[in-house]
Short mmCIF file of C-alpha atoms in Angstrom, two decimals:
data_model
loop_
_atom_site.label_atom_id
_atom_site.label_comp_id
_atom_site.label_asym_id
_atom_site.label_seq_id
_atom_site.Cartn_x
_atom_site.Cartn_y
_atom_site.Cartn_z
CA MET L 1 59.67 103.24 -48.30
CA THR L 2 56.28 104.92 -48.41
CA ASN L 3 54.84 105.32 -51.88
CA PRO L 4 54.23 109.00 -52.80
CA LEU L 5 50.98 107.91 -54.45
CA LEU L 6 49.64 107.18 -50.97
CA PHE L 7 49.69 110.90 -50.18
CA ASP L 8 47.89 111.64 -53.45
CA ALA L 9 45.21 109.13 -52.44
CA ILE L 10 44.90 110.78 -49.01
CA GLN L 11 44.50 114.20 -50.65
CA GLU L 12 41.85 112.84 -53.01
CA GLY L 13 39.99 111.30 -50.05
CA ILE L 14 40.07 114.59 -48.17
CA THR L 15 38.69 116.38 -51.22
CA ARG L 16 35.99 113.81 -51.90
CA TYR L 17 34.75 113.18 -48.36
CA GLY L 18 36.20 115.93 -46.15
CA LEU L 19 35.09 118.80 -48.39
CA SER L 20 31.70 117.17 -48.92
CA ILE L 21 31.14 117.09 -45.16
CA LEU L 22 32.23 120.72 -44.90
CA LEU L 23 29.81 121.63 -47.70
CA VAL L 24 26.84 120.13 -45.84
CA PHE L 25 27.67 121.51 -42.39
CA GLY L 26 28.85 124.82 -43.86
CA ASN L 27 25.52 125.39 -45.61
CA ILE L 28 23.55 124.47 -42.49
CA GLY L 29 25.65 126.70 -40.22
CA ASN L 30 25.78 129.70 -42.54
CA ILE L 31 22.08 129.58 -43.41
CA LEU L 32 21.10 129.41 -39.73
CA THR L 33 23.48 132.28 -38.93
CA ILE L 34 22.07 134.36 -41.79
CA ILE L 35 18.51 133.75 -40.53
CA VAL L 36 19.37 134.71 -36.94
CA LEU L 37 21.36 137.82 -37.88
CA SER L 38 18.76 138.92 -40.46
CA LYS L 39 16.08 138.87 -37.77
CA THR L 40 18.39 140.78 -35.42
CA THR L 41 19.12 143.53 -37.96
CA LYS L 42 15.42 143.89 -38.82
CA GLN L 43 14.19 144.07 -35.22
CA LYS L 44 16.84 146.48 -34.01
CA PRO L 45 19.68 147.41 -36.39
CA ASN L 46 23.14 146.96 -34.90
CA SER L 47 26.41 147.84 -36.62
CA CYS L 48 28.20 144.66 -35.54
CA SER L 49 25.29 142.52 -36.76
CA PHE L 50 25.66 144.05 -40.22
CA TYR L 51 29.36 143.12 -40.34
CA LEU L 52 28.77 139.57 -39.10
CA LEU L 53 25.88 139.07 -41.54
CA SER L 54 27.96 140.36 -44.46
CA ALA L 55 30.85 138.06 -43.53
CA CYS L 56 28.47 135.11 -43.30
CA ILE L 57 26.98 135.82 -46.72
CA SER L 58 30.48 136.02 -48.23
CA ASN L 59 31.40 132.67 -46.64
CA TRP L 60 28.18 131.07 -47.89
CA ILE L 61 28.91 132.17 -51.47
CA VAL L 62 32.48 130.82 -51.24
CA ILE L 63 31.44 127.34 -50.12
CA ASN L 64 28.76 127.12 -52.84
CA THR L 65 31.13 128.19 -55.61
CA ALA L 66 34.80 127.45 -54.94
CA LEU L 67 34.17 124.55 -52.54
CA VAL L 68 31.66 122.89 -54.89
CA SER L 69 34.09 123.37 -57.78
CA SER L 70 36.85 121.62 -55.81
CA ILE L 71 34.59 118.64 -55.08
CA VAL L 72 33.45 118.37 -58.70
CA GLY L 73 37.10 118.42 -59.81
CA VAL L 74 37.74 115.05 -58.11
CA ASP L 75 35.80 112.99 -60.67
CA HIS L 76 35.68 115.46 -63.53
CA ILE L 77 38.08 117.74 -65.34
CA ASP L 78 38.42 120.93 -63.33
CA PRO L 79 37.09 123.70 -65.62
CA GLN L 80 39.62 126.19 -64.27
CA ASN L 81 42.36 124.09 -65.91
CA THR L 82 40.65 124.09 -69.30
CA SER L 83 39.06 127.53 -69.47
CA ASN L 84 41.27 130.56 -68.95
CA ALA L 85 38.23 132.74 -68.22
CA ILE L 86 37.04 130.41 -65.44
CA CYS L 87 40.61 130.20 -64.09
CA LYS L 88 40.88 133.96 -63.74
CA LEU L 89 37.31 134.42 -62.47
CA ARG L 90 37.61 131.68 -59.84
CA TRP L 91 40.88 132.96 -58.36
CA ALA L 92 39.94 136.64 -58.43
CA GLY L 93 36.35 136.02 -57.29
CA THR L 94 37.24 133.62 -54.47
CA HIS L 95 40.01 135.90 -53.27
CA ALA L 96 37.65 138.89 -53.26
CA LEU L 97 34.99 136.99 -51.28
CA LEU L 98 37.46 135.61 -48.73
CA MET L 99 39.06 139.03 -48.23
CA LEU L 100 35.61 140.60 -47.88
CA SER L 101 34.80 138.11 -45.13
CA ARG L 102 38.09 138.88 -43.37
CA SER L 103 37.61 142.63 -43.82
CA PHE L 104 34.08 142.49 -42.38
CA MET L 105 35.50 140.64 -39.39
CA ILE L 106 38.17 143.30 -38.94
CA ALA L 107 35.53 146.02 -39.21
CA GLY L 108 33.48 144.17 -36.59
CA CYS L 109 36.45 144.10 -34.21
CA ILE L 110 37.04 147.82 -34.75
CA ASP L 111 33.30 148.41 -34.22
CA ARG L 112 33.35 146.60 -30.83
CA TRP L 113 36.47 148.54 -29.80
CA ALA L 114 34.79 151.81 -30.80
CA LEU L 115 31.62 150.88 -28.89
CA CYS L 116 33.62 150.40 -25.67
CA SER L 117 35.73 153.52 -26.10
CA GLN L 118 35.50 156.42 -23.65
CA ASN L 119 35.95 158.79 -26.58
CA ALA L 120 32.56 159.93 -27.88
CA THR L 121 33.97 160.63 -31.36
CA ILE L 122 35.33 157.08 -31.66
CA ARG L 123 32.03 155.65 -30.41
CA MET L 124 30.27 157.30 -33.37
CA PHE L 125 31.89 154.65 -35.61
CA SER L 126 29.67 152.03 -33.97
CA ARG L 127 26.49 153.03 -35.76
CA PRO L 128 24.41 151.05 -38.30
CA ARG L 129 24.57 153.72 -41.01
CA ILE L 130 28.36 153.89 -40.67
CA ALA L 131 28.50 150.08 -40.94
CA ILE L 132 26.49 150.15 -44.18
CA ARG L 133 28.87 152.73 -45.67
CA VAL L 134 31.92 150.71 -44.60
CA ILE L 135 30.43 147.54 -46.12
CA ILE L 136 29.80 149.31 -49.45
CA ILE L 137 33.34 150.72 -49.48
CA LEU L 138 34.85 147.31 -48.71
CA VAL L 139 32.84 145.67 -51.52
CA ILE L 140 34.16 148.26 -53.98
CA VAL L 141 37.74 147.95 -52.71
CA TRP L 142 37.83 144.14 -52.85
CA THR L 143 36.24 144.15 -56.29
CA LEU L 144 39.13 146.24 -57.59
CA ILE L 145 42.17 144.89 -55.71
CA PRO L 146 41.99 141.27 -57.02
CA ILE L 147 42.11 142.47 -60.64
CA HIS L 148 45.82 141.55 -60.69
CA LEU L 149 44.85 137.90 -60.13
CA ALA L 150 42.56 138.02 -63.16
CA VAL L 151 45.45 139.42 -65.20
CA TYR L 152 48.35 137.24 -64.03
CA PHE L 153 46.71 133.88 -63.30
CA SER L 154 46.61 131.52 -66.26
CA ASN L 155 46.21 127.84 -67.16
CA ASN L 156 48.74 127.89 -70.00
CA THR L 157 50.71 125.16 -68.23
CA GLY L 158 47.63 122.94 -67.85
CA ARG L 159 46.98 124.12 -64.29
CA CYS L 160 45.50 127.40 -63.11
CA VAL L 161 48.43 129.07 -61.35
CA ALA L 162 50.17 132.42 -61.03
CA LEU L 163 52.53 133.23 -63.88
CA ALA L 164 56.09 132.21 -63.04
CA GLY L 165 58.76 134.82 -62.40
CA THR L 166 58.32 138.29 -60.93
CA TYR L 167 54.57 138.03 -60.39
CA ALA L 168 54.84 134.66 -58.61
CA PHE L 169 57.29 136.25 -56.17
CA PHE L 170 55.05 139.31 -55.77
CA TYR L 171 52.02 137.09 -55.15
CA ALA L 172 53.88 135.16 -52.45
CA ILE L 173 54.74 138.40 -50.62
CA TYR L 174 51.24 139.77 -51.20
CA SER L 175 49.66 136.60 -49.80
CA LEU L 176 51.95 136.58 -46.78
CA ILE L 177 51.07 140.17 -45.84
CA VAL L 178 47.50 140.65 -47.07
CA ILE L 179 46.14 137.16 -46.31
CA GLY L 180 48.44 135.80 -43.63
CA ILE L 181 49.70 138.58 -41.38
CA MET L 182 47.61 141.75 -41.67
CA PRO L 183 44.10 140.33 -40.98
CA LEU L 184 45.39 138.24 -38.07
CA PHE L 185 47.17 141.20 -36.50
CA LEU L 186 44.25 143.62 -36.92
CA MET L 187 41.65 141.16 -35.59
CA MET L 188 43.71 140.21 -32.56
CA PHE L 189 44.78 143.80 -31.87
CA PHE L 190 41.30 145.35 -31.92
CA SER L 191 39.75 142.34 -30.16
CA TYR L 192 42.24 142.84 -27.33
CA LEU L 193 41.49 146.57 -27.17
CA ALA L 194 37.74 145.89 -27.15
CA TRP L 195 37.95 143.38 -24.29
CA HIS L 196 40.34 145.68 -22.41
CA ASN L 197 37.87 148.56 -22.69
CA LEU L 198 35.02 146.28 -21.70
CA GLN L 199 36.83 145.20 -18.56
CA ALA L 200 37.43 148.87 -17.72
CA ILE L 201 33.70 149.57 -18.13
CA ARG L 202 32.80 146.67 -15.85
CA SER L 203 35.06 148.05 -13.16
CA ARG L 204 32.72 150.93 -12.38
CA VAL L 205 33.98 151.25 -8.84
CA THR L 206 37.68 151.49 -8.15
CA PRO L 207 38.38 148.96 -5.37
CA THR L 208 40.97 151.08 -3.58
CA GLN L 209 39.17 154.38 -3.67
CA GLY L 210 35.48 153.43 -3.98
CA THR L 211 34.96 155.95 -6.78
CA VAL L 212 33.34 155.68 -10.18
CA ASN L 213 35.78 154.79 -12.92
CA PRO L 214 35.79 157.66 -15.45
CA VAL L 215 36.31 155.22 -18.33
CA SER L 216 32.83 153.73 -17.79
CA GLN L 217 31.07 156.83 -16.52
CA HIS L 218 29.43 157.64 -19.86
CA VAL L 219 29.62 154.24 -21.58
CA GLN L 220 26.94 151.59 -21.23
CA ILE L 221 27.19 148.21 -22.95
CA HIS L 222 23.89 146.38 -23.36
CA LYS L 223 23.60 142.60 -23.08
CA ARG L 224 23.00 142.25 -26.82
CA ASP L 225 26.24 144.11 -27.55
CA ARG L 226 28.11 141.81 -25.17
CA ASP L 227 26.57 138.79 -26.90
CA LEU L 228 27.67 140.11 -30.28
CA MET L 229 31.16 140.62 -28.87
CA LYS L 230 31.23 136.99 -27.75
CA MET L 231 29.99 135.90 -31.18
CA LEU L 232 32.66 137.98 -32.90
CA SER L 233 35.34 136.61 -30.56
CA GLY L 234 34.30 133.08 -31.51
CA GLU L 235 34.70 133.89 -35.21
CA VAL L 236 38.09 135.54 -34.61
CA LEU L 237 39.23 132.44 -32.72
CA VAL L 238 38.17 130.19 -35.62
CA TYR L 239 39.96 132.49 -38.06
CA CYS L 240 43.18 132.43 -36.03
CA ILE L 241 43.17 128.62 -35.76
CA THR L 242 42.55 128.12 -39.48
CA THR L 243 44.86 130.90 -40.73
CA ILE L 244 48.00 130.88 -38.55
CA PRO L 245 49.43 127.82 -40.40
CA TYR L 246 49.16 129.65 -43.74
CA PRO L 247 51.97 132.23 -43.35
CA ILE L 248 54.16 129.58 -41.68
CA ASN L 249 53.74 127.22 -44.62
CA LEU L 250 54.22 130.02 -47.15
CA ILE L 251 57.47 131.15 -45.53
CA TYR L 252 58.67 127.53 -45.53
CA SER L 253 57.78 127.09 -49.21
CA VAL L 254 59.56 130.27 -50.28
CA SER L 255 62.63 129.56 -48.14
CA THR L 256 63.02 126.00 -49.52
CA ALA L 257 62.22 126.85 -53.15
CA SER L 258 65.93 127.02 -54.02
CA ILE L 259 66.43 123.37 -53.02
CA ALA L 260 63.24 122.05 -54.60
CA SER L 261 65.21 120.02 -57.14
CA THR L 262 66.99 118.10 -54.35
CA LYS L 263 63.83 117.14 -52.46
CA SER L 264 62.87 113.47 -52.50
CA PRO L 265 59.53 112.38 -54.02
CA ILE L 266 58.28 111.49 -50.52
CA ARG L 267 59.13 114.95 -49.18
CA LEU L 268 57.47 116.62 -52.15
CA ALA L 269 54.36 114.48 -51.67
CA ILE L 270 54.20 115.31 -47.94
CA GLU L 271 54.69 119.02 -48.61
CA SER L 272 51.96 118.92 -51.25
CA LEU L 273 49.54 117.24 -48.82
CA VAL L 274 50.35 119.66 -46.00
CA GLY L 275 49.99 122.60 -48.37
CA TYR L 276 46.61 121.30 -49.51
CA ILE L 277 45.39 120.88 -45.92
CA ILE L 278 46.45 124.45 -45.11
CA THR L 279 45.19 125.89 -48.40
CA PRO L 280 42.43 125.42 -49.42
CA LEU L 281 41.09 123.00 -46.76
CA LEU L 282 41.54 125.34 -43.77
CA ASN L 283 40.25 128.28 -45.83
CA PHE L 284 37.05 126.38 -46.52
CA MET L 285 36.89 125.23 -42.90
CA TYR L 286 36.99 128.87 -41.76
CA CYS L 287 33.96 129.55 -43.97
CA CYS L 288 32.06 126.50 -42.71
CA VAL L 289 32.58 126.06 -38.97
CA GLN L 290 32.08 129.54 -37.51
CA PHE L 291 28.47 128.78 -36.53
CA TYR L 292 29.60 125.75 -34.54
CA GLY L 293 32.40 127.72 -32.89
CA LYS L 294 29.82 130.26 -31.72
CA MET L 295 27.66 127.44 -30.35
CA ILE L 296 30.58 126.06 -28.34
CA LEU L 297 31.26 129.50 -26.87
CA GLY L 298 27.56 129.88 -26.04
CA SER L 299 27.04 132.98 -28.18
CA PHE L 300 24.12 131.29 -30.00
#
């Protein structure tokens, strides 16, 4: 029978070497993206560029705080398990930064949909000054919302976790909806609408009638906007790949919680390893590999 300690060793190896590789490539990718988008916003401000740049900055902060902390915790005592203040700050701060990144991506998808809309009022959303206001509002919102994590996360048990009982159940539902389902749905929904509107704009002449399509009559999409749409699509794709397993695993964990006492040590070890790969490994991967996803899609 396989020794459960083997899975612990695999998890430690992933933390030590896998996260270290992500840290290096994540810093390279995010710094290059920040440089490129900073030049773009200075030369000719674009609303989508502001959202992508803000998301990239959030990701860069995450990998140089939470990711570094996870790597350090392999060979040293994790400070979040010894200091209650660090425990609360790390969970609330990391959650705020990750949700800011996701929210900026959602705003970018809405921005591209608005840009391709035939409605002039909706197209007004796709303006740099509107993007700056939205970014400020999102920063304020995601500074306030994670306060409950700072209140109800504690290391009283020796590990920094959510307090057992009602809040643990609430946090599971909150995570499923706010982290797992809602961002995925909104990104995919508005990305689909944006590409649908873009296809309508490209079809300027109706094949059967030889007339100008009214959808694209007053809407022009420049090459730079199309490139930003491709870039955003690449980031949405990376987010979907790295996030879809999260709600699935969370639903499984909640649904099998009642039989946890009957699970074998091997099953518990496997579930722990799978849970670690999904969270936090895939979360960190989302923050680190977006630049390379854009390169593959040819948007850089």
